[in-house]
Short mmCIF file of C-alpha atoms in Angstrom, two decimals:
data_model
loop_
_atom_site.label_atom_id
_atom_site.label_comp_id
_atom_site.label_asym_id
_atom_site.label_seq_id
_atom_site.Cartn_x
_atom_site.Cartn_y
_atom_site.Cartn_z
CA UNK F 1 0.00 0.00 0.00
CA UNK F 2 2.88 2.67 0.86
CA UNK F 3 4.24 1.07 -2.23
CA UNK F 4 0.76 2.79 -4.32
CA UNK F 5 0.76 5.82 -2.05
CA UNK F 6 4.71 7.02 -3.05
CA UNK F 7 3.61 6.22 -6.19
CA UNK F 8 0.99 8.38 -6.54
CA UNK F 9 3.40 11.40 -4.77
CA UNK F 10 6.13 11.10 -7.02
CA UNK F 11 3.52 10.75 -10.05
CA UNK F 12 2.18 14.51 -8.36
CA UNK F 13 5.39 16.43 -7.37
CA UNK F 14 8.36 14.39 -7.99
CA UNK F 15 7.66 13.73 -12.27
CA UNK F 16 5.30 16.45 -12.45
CA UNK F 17 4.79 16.62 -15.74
CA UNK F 18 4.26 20.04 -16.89
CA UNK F 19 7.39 21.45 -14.60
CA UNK F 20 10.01 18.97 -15.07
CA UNK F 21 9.16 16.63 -18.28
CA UNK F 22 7.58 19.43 -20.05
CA UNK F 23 4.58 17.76 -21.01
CA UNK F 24 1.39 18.89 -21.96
CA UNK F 25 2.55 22.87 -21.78
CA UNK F 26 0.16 23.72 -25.07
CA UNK F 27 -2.41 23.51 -23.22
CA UNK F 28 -0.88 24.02 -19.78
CA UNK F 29 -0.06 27.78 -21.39
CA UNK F 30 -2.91 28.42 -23.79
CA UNK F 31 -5.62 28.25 -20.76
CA UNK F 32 -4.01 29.07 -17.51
CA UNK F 33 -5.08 32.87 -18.45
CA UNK F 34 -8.05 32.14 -15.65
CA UNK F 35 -7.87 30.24 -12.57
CA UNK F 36 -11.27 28.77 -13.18
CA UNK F 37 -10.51 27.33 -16.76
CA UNK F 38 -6.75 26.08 -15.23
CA UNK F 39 -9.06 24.02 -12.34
CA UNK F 40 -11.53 22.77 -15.79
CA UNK F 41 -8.39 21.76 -17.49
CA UNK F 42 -7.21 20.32 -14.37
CA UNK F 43 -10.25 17.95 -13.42
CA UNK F 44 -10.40 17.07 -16.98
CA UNK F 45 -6.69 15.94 -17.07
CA UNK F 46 -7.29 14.04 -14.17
CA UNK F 47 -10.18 11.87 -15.23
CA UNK F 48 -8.90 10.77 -18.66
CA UNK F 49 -5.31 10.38 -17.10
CA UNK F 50 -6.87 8.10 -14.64
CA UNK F 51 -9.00 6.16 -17.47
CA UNK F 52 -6.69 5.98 -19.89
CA UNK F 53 -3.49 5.01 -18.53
CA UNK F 54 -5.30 1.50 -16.78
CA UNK F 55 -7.22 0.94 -20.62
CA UNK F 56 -4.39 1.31 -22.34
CA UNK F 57 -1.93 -1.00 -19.77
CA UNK F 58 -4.84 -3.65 -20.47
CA UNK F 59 -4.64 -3.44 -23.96
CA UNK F 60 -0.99 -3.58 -23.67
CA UNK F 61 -0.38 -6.60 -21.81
CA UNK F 62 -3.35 -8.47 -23.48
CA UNK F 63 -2.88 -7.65 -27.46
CA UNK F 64 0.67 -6.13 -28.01
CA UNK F 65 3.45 -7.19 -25.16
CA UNK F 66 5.24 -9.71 -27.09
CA UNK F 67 4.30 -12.59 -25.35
CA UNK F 68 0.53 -11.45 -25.44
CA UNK F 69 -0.79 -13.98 -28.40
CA UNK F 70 1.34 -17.01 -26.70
CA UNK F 71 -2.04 -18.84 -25.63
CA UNK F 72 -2.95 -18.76 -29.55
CA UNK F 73 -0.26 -20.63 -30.38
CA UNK F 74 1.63 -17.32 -31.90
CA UNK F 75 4.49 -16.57 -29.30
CA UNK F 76 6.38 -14.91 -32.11
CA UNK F 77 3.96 -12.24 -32.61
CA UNK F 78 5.57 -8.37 -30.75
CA UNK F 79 3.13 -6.26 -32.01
CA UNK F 80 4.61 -3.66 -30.01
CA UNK F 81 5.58 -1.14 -32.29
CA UNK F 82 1.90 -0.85 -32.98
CA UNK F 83 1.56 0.42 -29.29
CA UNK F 84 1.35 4.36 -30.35
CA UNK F 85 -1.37 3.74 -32.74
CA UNK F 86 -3.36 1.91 -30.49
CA UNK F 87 -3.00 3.98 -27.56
CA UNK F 88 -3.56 7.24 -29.81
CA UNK F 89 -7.01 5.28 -30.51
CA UNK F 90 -8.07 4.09 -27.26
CA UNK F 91 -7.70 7.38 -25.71
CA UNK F 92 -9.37 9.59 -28.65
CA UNK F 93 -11.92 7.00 -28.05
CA UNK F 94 -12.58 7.16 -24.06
CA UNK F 95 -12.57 10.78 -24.47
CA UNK F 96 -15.14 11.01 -27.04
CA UNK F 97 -16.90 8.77 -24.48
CA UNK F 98 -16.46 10.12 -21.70
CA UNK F 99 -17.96 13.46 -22.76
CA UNK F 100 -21.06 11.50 -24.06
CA UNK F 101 -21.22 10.20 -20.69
CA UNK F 102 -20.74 13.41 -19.18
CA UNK F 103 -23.21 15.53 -21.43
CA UNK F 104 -25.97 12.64 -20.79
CA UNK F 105 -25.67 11.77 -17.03
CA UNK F 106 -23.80 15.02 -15.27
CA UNK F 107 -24.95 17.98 -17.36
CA UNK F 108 -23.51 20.51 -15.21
CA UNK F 109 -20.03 19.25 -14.91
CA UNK F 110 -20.39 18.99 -18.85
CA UNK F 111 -21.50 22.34 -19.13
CA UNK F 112 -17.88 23.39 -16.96
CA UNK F 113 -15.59 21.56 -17.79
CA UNK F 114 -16.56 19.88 -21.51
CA UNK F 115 -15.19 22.62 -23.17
CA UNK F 116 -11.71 21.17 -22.64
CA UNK F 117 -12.37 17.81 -23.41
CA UNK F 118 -11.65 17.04 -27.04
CA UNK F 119 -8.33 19.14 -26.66
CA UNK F 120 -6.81 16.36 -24.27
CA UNK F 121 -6.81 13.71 -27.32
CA UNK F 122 -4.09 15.55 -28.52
CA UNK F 123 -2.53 16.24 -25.65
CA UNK F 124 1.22 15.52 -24.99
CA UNK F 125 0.85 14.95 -21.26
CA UNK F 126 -1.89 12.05 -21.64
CA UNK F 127 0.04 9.88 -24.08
CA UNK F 128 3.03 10.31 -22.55
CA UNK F 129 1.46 9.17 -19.58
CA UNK F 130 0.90 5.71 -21.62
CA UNK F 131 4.34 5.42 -22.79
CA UNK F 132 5.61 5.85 -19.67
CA UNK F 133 3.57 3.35 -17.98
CA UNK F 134 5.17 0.78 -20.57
CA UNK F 135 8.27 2.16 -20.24
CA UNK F 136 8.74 1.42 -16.66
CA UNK F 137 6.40 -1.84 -17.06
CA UNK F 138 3.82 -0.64 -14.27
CA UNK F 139 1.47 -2.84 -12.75
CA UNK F 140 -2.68 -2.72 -13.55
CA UNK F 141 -2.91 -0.96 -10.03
CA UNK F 142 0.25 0.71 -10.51
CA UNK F 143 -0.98 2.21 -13.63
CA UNK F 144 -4.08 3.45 -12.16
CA UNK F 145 -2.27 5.33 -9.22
CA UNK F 146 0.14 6.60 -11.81
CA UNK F 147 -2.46 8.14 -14.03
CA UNK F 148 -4.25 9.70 -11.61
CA UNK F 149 -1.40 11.08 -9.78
CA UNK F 150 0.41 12.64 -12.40
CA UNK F 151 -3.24 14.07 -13.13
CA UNK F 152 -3.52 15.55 -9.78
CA UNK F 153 0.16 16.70 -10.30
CA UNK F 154 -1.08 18.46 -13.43
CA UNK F 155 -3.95 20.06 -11.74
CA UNK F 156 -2.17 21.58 -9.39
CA UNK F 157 0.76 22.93 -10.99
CA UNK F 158 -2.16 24.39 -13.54
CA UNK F 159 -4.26 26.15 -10.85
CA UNK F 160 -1.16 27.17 -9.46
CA UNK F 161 -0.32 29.26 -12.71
CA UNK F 162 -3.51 30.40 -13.26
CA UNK F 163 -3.86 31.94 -10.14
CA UNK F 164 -0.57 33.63 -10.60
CA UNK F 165 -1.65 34.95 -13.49
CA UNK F 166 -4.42 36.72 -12.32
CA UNK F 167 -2.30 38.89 -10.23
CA UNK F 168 -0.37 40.26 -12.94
CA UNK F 169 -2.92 42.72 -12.77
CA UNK F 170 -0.62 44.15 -10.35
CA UNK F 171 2.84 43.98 -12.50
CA UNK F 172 3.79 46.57 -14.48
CA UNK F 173 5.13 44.51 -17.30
CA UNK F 174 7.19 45.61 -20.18
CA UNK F 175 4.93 44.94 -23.33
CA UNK F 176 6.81 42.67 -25.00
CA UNK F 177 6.80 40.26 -21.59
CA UNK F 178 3.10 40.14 -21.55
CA UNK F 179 1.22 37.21 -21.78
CA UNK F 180 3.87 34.11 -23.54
CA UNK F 181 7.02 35.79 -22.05
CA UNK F 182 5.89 36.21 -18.91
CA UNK F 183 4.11 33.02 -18.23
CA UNK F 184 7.14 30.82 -19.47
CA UNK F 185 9.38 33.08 -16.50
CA UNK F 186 6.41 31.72 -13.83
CA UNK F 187 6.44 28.59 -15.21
CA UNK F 188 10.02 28.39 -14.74
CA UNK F 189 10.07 29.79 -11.43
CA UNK F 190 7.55 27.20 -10.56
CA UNK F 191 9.76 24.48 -12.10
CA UNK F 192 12.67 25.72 -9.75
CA UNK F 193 10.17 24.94 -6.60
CA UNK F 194 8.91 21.49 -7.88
CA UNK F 195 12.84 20.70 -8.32
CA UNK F 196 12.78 20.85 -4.80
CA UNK F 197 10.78 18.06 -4.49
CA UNK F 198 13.52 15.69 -6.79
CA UNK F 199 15.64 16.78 -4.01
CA UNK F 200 13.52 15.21 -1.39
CA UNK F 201 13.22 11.88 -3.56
CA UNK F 202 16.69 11.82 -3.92
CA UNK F 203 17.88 12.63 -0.30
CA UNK F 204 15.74 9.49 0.89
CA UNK A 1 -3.77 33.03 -41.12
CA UNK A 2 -2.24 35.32 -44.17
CA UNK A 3 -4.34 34.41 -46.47
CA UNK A 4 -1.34 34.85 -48.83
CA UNK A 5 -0.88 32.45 -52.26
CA UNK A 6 2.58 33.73 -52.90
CA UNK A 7 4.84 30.25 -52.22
CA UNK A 8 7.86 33.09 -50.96
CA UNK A 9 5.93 34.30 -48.06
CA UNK A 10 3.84 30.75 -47.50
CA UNK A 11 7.55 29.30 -46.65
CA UNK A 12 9.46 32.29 -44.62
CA UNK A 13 6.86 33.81 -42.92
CA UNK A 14 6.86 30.56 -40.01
CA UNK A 15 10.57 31.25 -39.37
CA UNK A 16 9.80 34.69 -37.29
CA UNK A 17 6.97 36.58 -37.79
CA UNK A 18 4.58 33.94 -37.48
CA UNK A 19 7.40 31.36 -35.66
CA UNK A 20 5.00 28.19 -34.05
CA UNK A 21 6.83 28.27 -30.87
CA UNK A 22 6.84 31.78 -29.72
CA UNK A 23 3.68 33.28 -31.11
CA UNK A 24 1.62 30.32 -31.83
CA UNK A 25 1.95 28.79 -28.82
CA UNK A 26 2.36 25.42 -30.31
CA UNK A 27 4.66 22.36 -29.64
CA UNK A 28 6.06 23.54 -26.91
CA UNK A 29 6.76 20.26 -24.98
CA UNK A 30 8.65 19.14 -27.14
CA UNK A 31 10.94 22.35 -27.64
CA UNK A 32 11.53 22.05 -24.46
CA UNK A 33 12.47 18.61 -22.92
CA UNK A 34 15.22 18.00 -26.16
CA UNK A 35 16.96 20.67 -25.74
CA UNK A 36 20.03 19.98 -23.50
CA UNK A 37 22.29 19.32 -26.28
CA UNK A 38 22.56 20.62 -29.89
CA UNK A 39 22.31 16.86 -31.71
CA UNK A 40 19.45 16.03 -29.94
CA UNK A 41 17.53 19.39 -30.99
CA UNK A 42 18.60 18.85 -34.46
CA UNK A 43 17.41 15.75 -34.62
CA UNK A 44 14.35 16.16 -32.91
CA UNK A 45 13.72 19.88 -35.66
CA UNK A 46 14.67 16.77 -38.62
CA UNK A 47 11.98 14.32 -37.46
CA UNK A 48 9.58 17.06 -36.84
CA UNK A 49 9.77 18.89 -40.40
CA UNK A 50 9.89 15.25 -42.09
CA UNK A 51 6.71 14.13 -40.16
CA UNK A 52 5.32 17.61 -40.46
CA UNK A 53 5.33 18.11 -44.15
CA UNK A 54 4.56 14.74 -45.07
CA UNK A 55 1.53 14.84 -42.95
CA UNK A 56 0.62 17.87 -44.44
CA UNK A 57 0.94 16.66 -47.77
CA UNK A 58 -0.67 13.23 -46.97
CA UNK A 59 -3.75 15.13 -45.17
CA UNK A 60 -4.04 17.81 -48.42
CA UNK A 61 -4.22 14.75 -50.95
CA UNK A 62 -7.22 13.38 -49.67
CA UNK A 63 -8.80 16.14 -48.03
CA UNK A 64 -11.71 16.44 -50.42
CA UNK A 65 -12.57 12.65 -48.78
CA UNK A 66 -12.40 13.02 -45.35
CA UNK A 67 -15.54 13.37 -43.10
CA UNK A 68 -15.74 16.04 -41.60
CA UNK A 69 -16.84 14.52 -38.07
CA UNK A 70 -13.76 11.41 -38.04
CA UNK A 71 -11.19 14.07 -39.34
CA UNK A 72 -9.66 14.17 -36.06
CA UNK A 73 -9.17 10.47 -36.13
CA UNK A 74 -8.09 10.47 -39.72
CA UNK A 75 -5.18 12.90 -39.20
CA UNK A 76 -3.81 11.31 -36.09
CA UNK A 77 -3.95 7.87 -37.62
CA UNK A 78 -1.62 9.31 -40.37
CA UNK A 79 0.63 11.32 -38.46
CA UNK A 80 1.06 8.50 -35.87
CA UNK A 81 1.74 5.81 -38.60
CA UNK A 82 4.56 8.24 -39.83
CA UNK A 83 5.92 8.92 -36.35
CA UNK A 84 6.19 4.93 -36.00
CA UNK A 85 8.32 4.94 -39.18
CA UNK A 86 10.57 7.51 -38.33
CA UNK A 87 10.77 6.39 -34.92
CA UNK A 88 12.03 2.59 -36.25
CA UNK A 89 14.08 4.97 -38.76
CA UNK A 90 15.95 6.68 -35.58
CA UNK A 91 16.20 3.31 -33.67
CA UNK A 92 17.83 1.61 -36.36
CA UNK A 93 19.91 4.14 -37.14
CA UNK A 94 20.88 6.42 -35.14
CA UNK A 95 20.45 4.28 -31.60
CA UNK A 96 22.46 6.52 -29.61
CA UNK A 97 19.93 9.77 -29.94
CA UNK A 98 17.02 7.37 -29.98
CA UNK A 99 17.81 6.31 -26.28
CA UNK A 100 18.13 10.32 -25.31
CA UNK A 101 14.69 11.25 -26.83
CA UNK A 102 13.03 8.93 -25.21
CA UNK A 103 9.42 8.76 -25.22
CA UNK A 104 9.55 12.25 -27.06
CA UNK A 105 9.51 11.16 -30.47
CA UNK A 106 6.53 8.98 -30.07
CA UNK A 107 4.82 12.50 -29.10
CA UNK A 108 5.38 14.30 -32.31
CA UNK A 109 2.21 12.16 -32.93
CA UNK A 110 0.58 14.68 -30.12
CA UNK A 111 2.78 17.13 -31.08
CA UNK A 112 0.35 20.36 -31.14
CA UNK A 113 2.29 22.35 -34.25
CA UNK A 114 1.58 19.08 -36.37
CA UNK A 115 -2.22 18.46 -35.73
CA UNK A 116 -2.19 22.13 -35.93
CA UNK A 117 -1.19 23.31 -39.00
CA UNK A 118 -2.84 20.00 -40.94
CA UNK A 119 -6.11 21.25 -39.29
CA UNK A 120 -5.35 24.87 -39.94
CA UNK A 121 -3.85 25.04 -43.12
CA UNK A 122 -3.67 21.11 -44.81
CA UNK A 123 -7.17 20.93 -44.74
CA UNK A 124 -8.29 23.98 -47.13
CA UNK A 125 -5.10 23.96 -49.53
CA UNK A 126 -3.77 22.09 -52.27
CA UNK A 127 -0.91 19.41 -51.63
CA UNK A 128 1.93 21.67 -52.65
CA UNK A 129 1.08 25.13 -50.82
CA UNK A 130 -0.04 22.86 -47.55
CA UNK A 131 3.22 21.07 -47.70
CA UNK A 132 4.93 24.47 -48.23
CA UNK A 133 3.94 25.96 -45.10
CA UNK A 134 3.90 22.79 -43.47
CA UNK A 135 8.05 22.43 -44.27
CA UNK A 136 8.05 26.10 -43.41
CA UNK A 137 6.29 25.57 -39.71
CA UNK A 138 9.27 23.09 -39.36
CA UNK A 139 12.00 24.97 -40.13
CA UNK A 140 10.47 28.14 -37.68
CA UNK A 141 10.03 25.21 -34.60
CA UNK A 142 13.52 24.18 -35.96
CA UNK A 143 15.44 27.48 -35.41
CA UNK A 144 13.66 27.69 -31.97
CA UNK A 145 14.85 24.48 -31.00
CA UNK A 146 18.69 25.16 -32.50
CA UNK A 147 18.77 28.27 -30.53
CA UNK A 148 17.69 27.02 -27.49
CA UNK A 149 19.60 24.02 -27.39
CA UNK A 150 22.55 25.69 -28.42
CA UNK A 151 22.74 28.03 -25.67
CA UNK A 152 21.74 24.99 -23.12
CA UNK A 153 24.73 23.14 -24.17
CA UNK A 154 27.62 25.96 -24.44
CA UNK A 155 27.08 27.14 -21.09
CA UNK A 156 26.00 23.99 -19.38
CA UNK A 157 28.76 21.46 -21.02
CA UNK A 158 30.90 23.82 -22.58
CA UNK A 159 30.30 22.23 -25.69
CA UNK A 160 28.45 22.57 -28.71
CA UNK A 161 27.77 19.32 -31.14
CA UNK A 162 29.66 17.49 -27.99
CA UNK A 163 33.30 18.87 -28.81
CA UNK A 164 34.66 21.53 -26.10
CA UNK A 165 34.23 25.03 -27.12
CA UNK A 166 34.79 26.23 -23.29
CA UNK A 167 37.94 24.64 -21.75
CA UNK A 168 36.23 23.40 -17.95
CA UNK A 169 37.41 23.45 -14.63
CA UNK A 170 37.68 20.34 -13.86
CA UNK A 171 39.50 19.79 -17.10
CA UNK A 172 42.32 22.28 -16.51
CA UNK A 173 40.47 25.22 -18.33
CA UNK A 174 39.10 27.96 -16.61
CA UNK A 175 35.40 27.73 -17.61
CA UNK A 176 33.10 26.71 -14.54
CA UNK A 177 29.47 25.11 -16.10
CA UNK A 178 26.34 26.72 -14.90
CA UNK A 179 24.56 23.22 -14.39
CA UNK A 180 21.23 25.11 -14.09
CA UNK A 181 21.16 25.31 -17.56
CA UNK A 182 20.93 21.54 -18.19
CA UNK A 183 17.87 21.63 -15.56
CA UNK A 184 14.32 21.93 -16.37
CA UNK A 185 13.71 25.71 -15.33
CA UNK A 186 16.33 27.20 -17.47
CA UNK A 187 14.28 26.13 -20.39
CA UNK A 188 11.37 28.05 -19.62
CA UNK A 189 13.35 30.84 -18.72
CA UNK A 190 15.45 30.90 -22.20
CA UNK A 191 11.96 30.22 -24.22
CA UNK A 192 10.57 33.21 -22.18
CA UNK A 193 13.75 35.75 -22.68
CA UNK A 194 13.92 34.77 -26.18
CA UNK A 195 10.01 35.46 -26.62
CA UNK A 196 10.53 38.98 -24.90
CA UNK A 197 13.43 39.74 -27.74
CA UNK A 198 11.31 38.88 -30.44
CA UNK A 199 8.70 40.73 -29.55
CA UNK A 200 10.73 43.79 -28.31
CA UNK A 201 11.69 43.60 -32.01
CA UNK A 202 7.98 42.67 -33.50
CA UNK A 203 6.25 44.82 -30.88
CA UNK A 204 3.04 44.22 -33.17
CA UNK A 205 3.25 40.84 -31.71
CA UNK A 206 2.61 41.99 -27.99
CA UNK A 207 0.13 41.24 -26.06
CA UNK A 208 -2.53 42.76 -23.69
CA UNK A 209 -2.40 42.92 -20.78
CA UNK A 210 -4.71 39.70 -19.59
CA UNK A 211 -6.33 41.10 -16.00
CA UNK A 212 -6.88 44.25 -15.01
CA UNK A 213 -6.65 44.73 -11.22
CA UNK A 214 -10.41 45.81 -9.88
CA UNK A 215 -11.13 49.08 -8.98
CA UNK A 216 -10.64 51.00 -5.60
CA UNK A 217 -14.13 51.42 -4.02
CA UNK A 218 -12.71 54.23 -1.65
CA UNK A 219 -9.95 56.23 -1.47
CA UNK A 220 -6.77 54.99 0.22
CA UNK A 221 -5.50 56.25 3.47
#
């Protein structure tokens, strides 16, 4: 269980993935202007990280691992290097039905945070999230705890920018800074703090 | 979008005026995380404008056929089946730089710039124009990516292309490396400096200003 729960922390601070694997920063950028659509965004991420990454470890280990067609009689079948394809489909897929399921059953969380959901099939941060989990050959509950966590991570560092943002009203900015230039300094300041946390893993 | 059929301005108008990275705001991940040394930026900019442009082209052809509701689907499925091949390409090849991109060059399928300029531009022009700007797009994300990982690697290593420029410390030369600049943060800070020049330059490019702070109901103090 502490095994799950580290997990899930270094998923959050540790690897976050906008601040130190640059992941996902289109988006991270394009709609931090507000700190409401940064928390949209950051649900959002959160629920198709935490979908997708478990989907796409089952379809993984049960149609493209190399050893995955053995029981057929076909050991010698590594479909593996169809893996980006596949995962590129499952997870346009879930989030086409997720937002179905959203716009039929929960109207009002539809009506929030919908908005945002076709922009995360294309979204660095989410199929990176898959890769990784093959990568470092995570477990089904593994993969769960990673998804979500790195979706919480996201969340965060998102409303976290967002919120900064808004009180640039304050700043007296040179014009060329504004907006782009100045939210790639915050971002990087913010990176600086999360590295903090790396620290903390390490020092263990 | 310049609404422009002169080829000239369709190709050079991506490398600064209209550059992906710093004004469009797209493929930025990417930009970043390759940047600690000059060979992998380059060829990270090379797989990018290959997969770019051929996408573009690829998307173009058959854009009179594509549905306009699956069209999302459609493009990824071709720009992911190209990524594959250059990604097998790289592995085969050039193993070394394969290892240090990582899982990054399976993300030029997610890479915003390419999903956005087929759905931008491919889609309403013919094959040659779209695959124009598209190779055009690249080279602007290309220069970006040059730059930055240029200046990443001469004053973090000392090096640029992996042969000393900077005689080190530790080596007997008097150069200490600023390791910061092989962390994360000094990428966003470069992208962010580098996006103030421009537009100090381009001031038509500016922004702004995104809040206003709310007015004082009564007088201060």
């Amino acid at each position: 269980m502490t095994g799950l729960g580290a997990l899930f922390l270094s998923a959050a601070f540790v690897d976050n993935m906008p601040l130190t694997l640059f992941l996902g920063l289109c988006t991270f950028l394009a709609l931090s202007r507000s700190p409401e659509a940064a928390l949209g965004l950051g649900v959002a991420m959160t629920g198709v990280l935490g979908v997708t990454v478990p989907l796409n470890h089952l379809v993984y280990t049960y149609l493209l691992a190399p050893d995955a067609w053995a029981w057929a009689g076909l050991p010698e079948i590594d479909l593996s290097y169809l893996s980006l394809i596949a995962f590129i489909g499952v997870i346009a897929a879930s989030v086409q039905l997720l937002e179905m399921l959203l716009d039929r059953f929960l109207p009002a969380i539809h009506a929030a945070f919908g908005v945002f959901l076709p922009l995360l099939t294309v979204q660095c941060a989410i199929l990176a999230g898959s890769l990784f989990m093959v990568e470092r050959s995570y477990t089904l509950a593994q993969s769960a705890v990673f998804g979500l966590g790195s979706g919480a991570g996201f969340a965060l560092a998102v409303a976290m920018l967002g919120s900064i943002r808004t009180r640039l009203a304050y700043a007296d900015l040179p014009a060329g800074l504004r907006g782009l230039g100045i939210a790639f300094v915050l971002t990087g300041l913010m990176s600086l703090g999360f590295a903090a946390f790396a620290q903390m893993a390490a020092a263990e | 979008m310049a609404r422009t059929t002169d080829p000239w301005r369709t190709l050079t108008d991506p490398l600064i005026r209209q550059n992906p990275v710093t004004l469009q705001i797209l493929g930025i991940c990417s930009a970043l995380a390759v940047t600690t040394t000059l060979a992998t930026a380059v060829t990270m900019s090379v797989a990018l404008t290959v997969v770019l442009t051929l996408a573009a082209g690829l998307v173009s052809a058959i854009r009179r056929h594509i549905p306009d509701t699956i069209r999302l689907i459609v493009q990824i499925v071709i720009v992911a089946s190209l990524v594959i091949v250059i990604d097998q390409v790289l592995q085969a090849y050039f193993a070394e730089i394969s290892r240090a991109l990582s899982v990054y060059v399976g993300l030029i399928t997610t890479n915003c710039l390419v999903l956005g300029r087929t759905e931008a531009y491919a889609r309403h022009h013919a094959p040659l124009p779209a695959m124009i700007d598209a190779f055009g797009n690249g080279l602007g994300y290309s220069l970006v990516l040059v730059f930055v990982g240029a200046v990443r690697e001469f004053f973090g290593k000392g090096e640029l292309f992996g042969a000393t420029v900077l005689p080190l410390v530790d080596e007997g030369g008097w150069f200490t490396p600023l390791s910061l600049m092989l962390l994360a943060p000094s990428a966003f800070f470069l992208l962010g400096l580098l996006v103030w020049a421009l537009r100090s330059v381009l001031p038509e490019q500016s922004e702004a200003p995104e809040h206003t702070p709310p007015l004082r109901t009564e007088p201060a103090e």
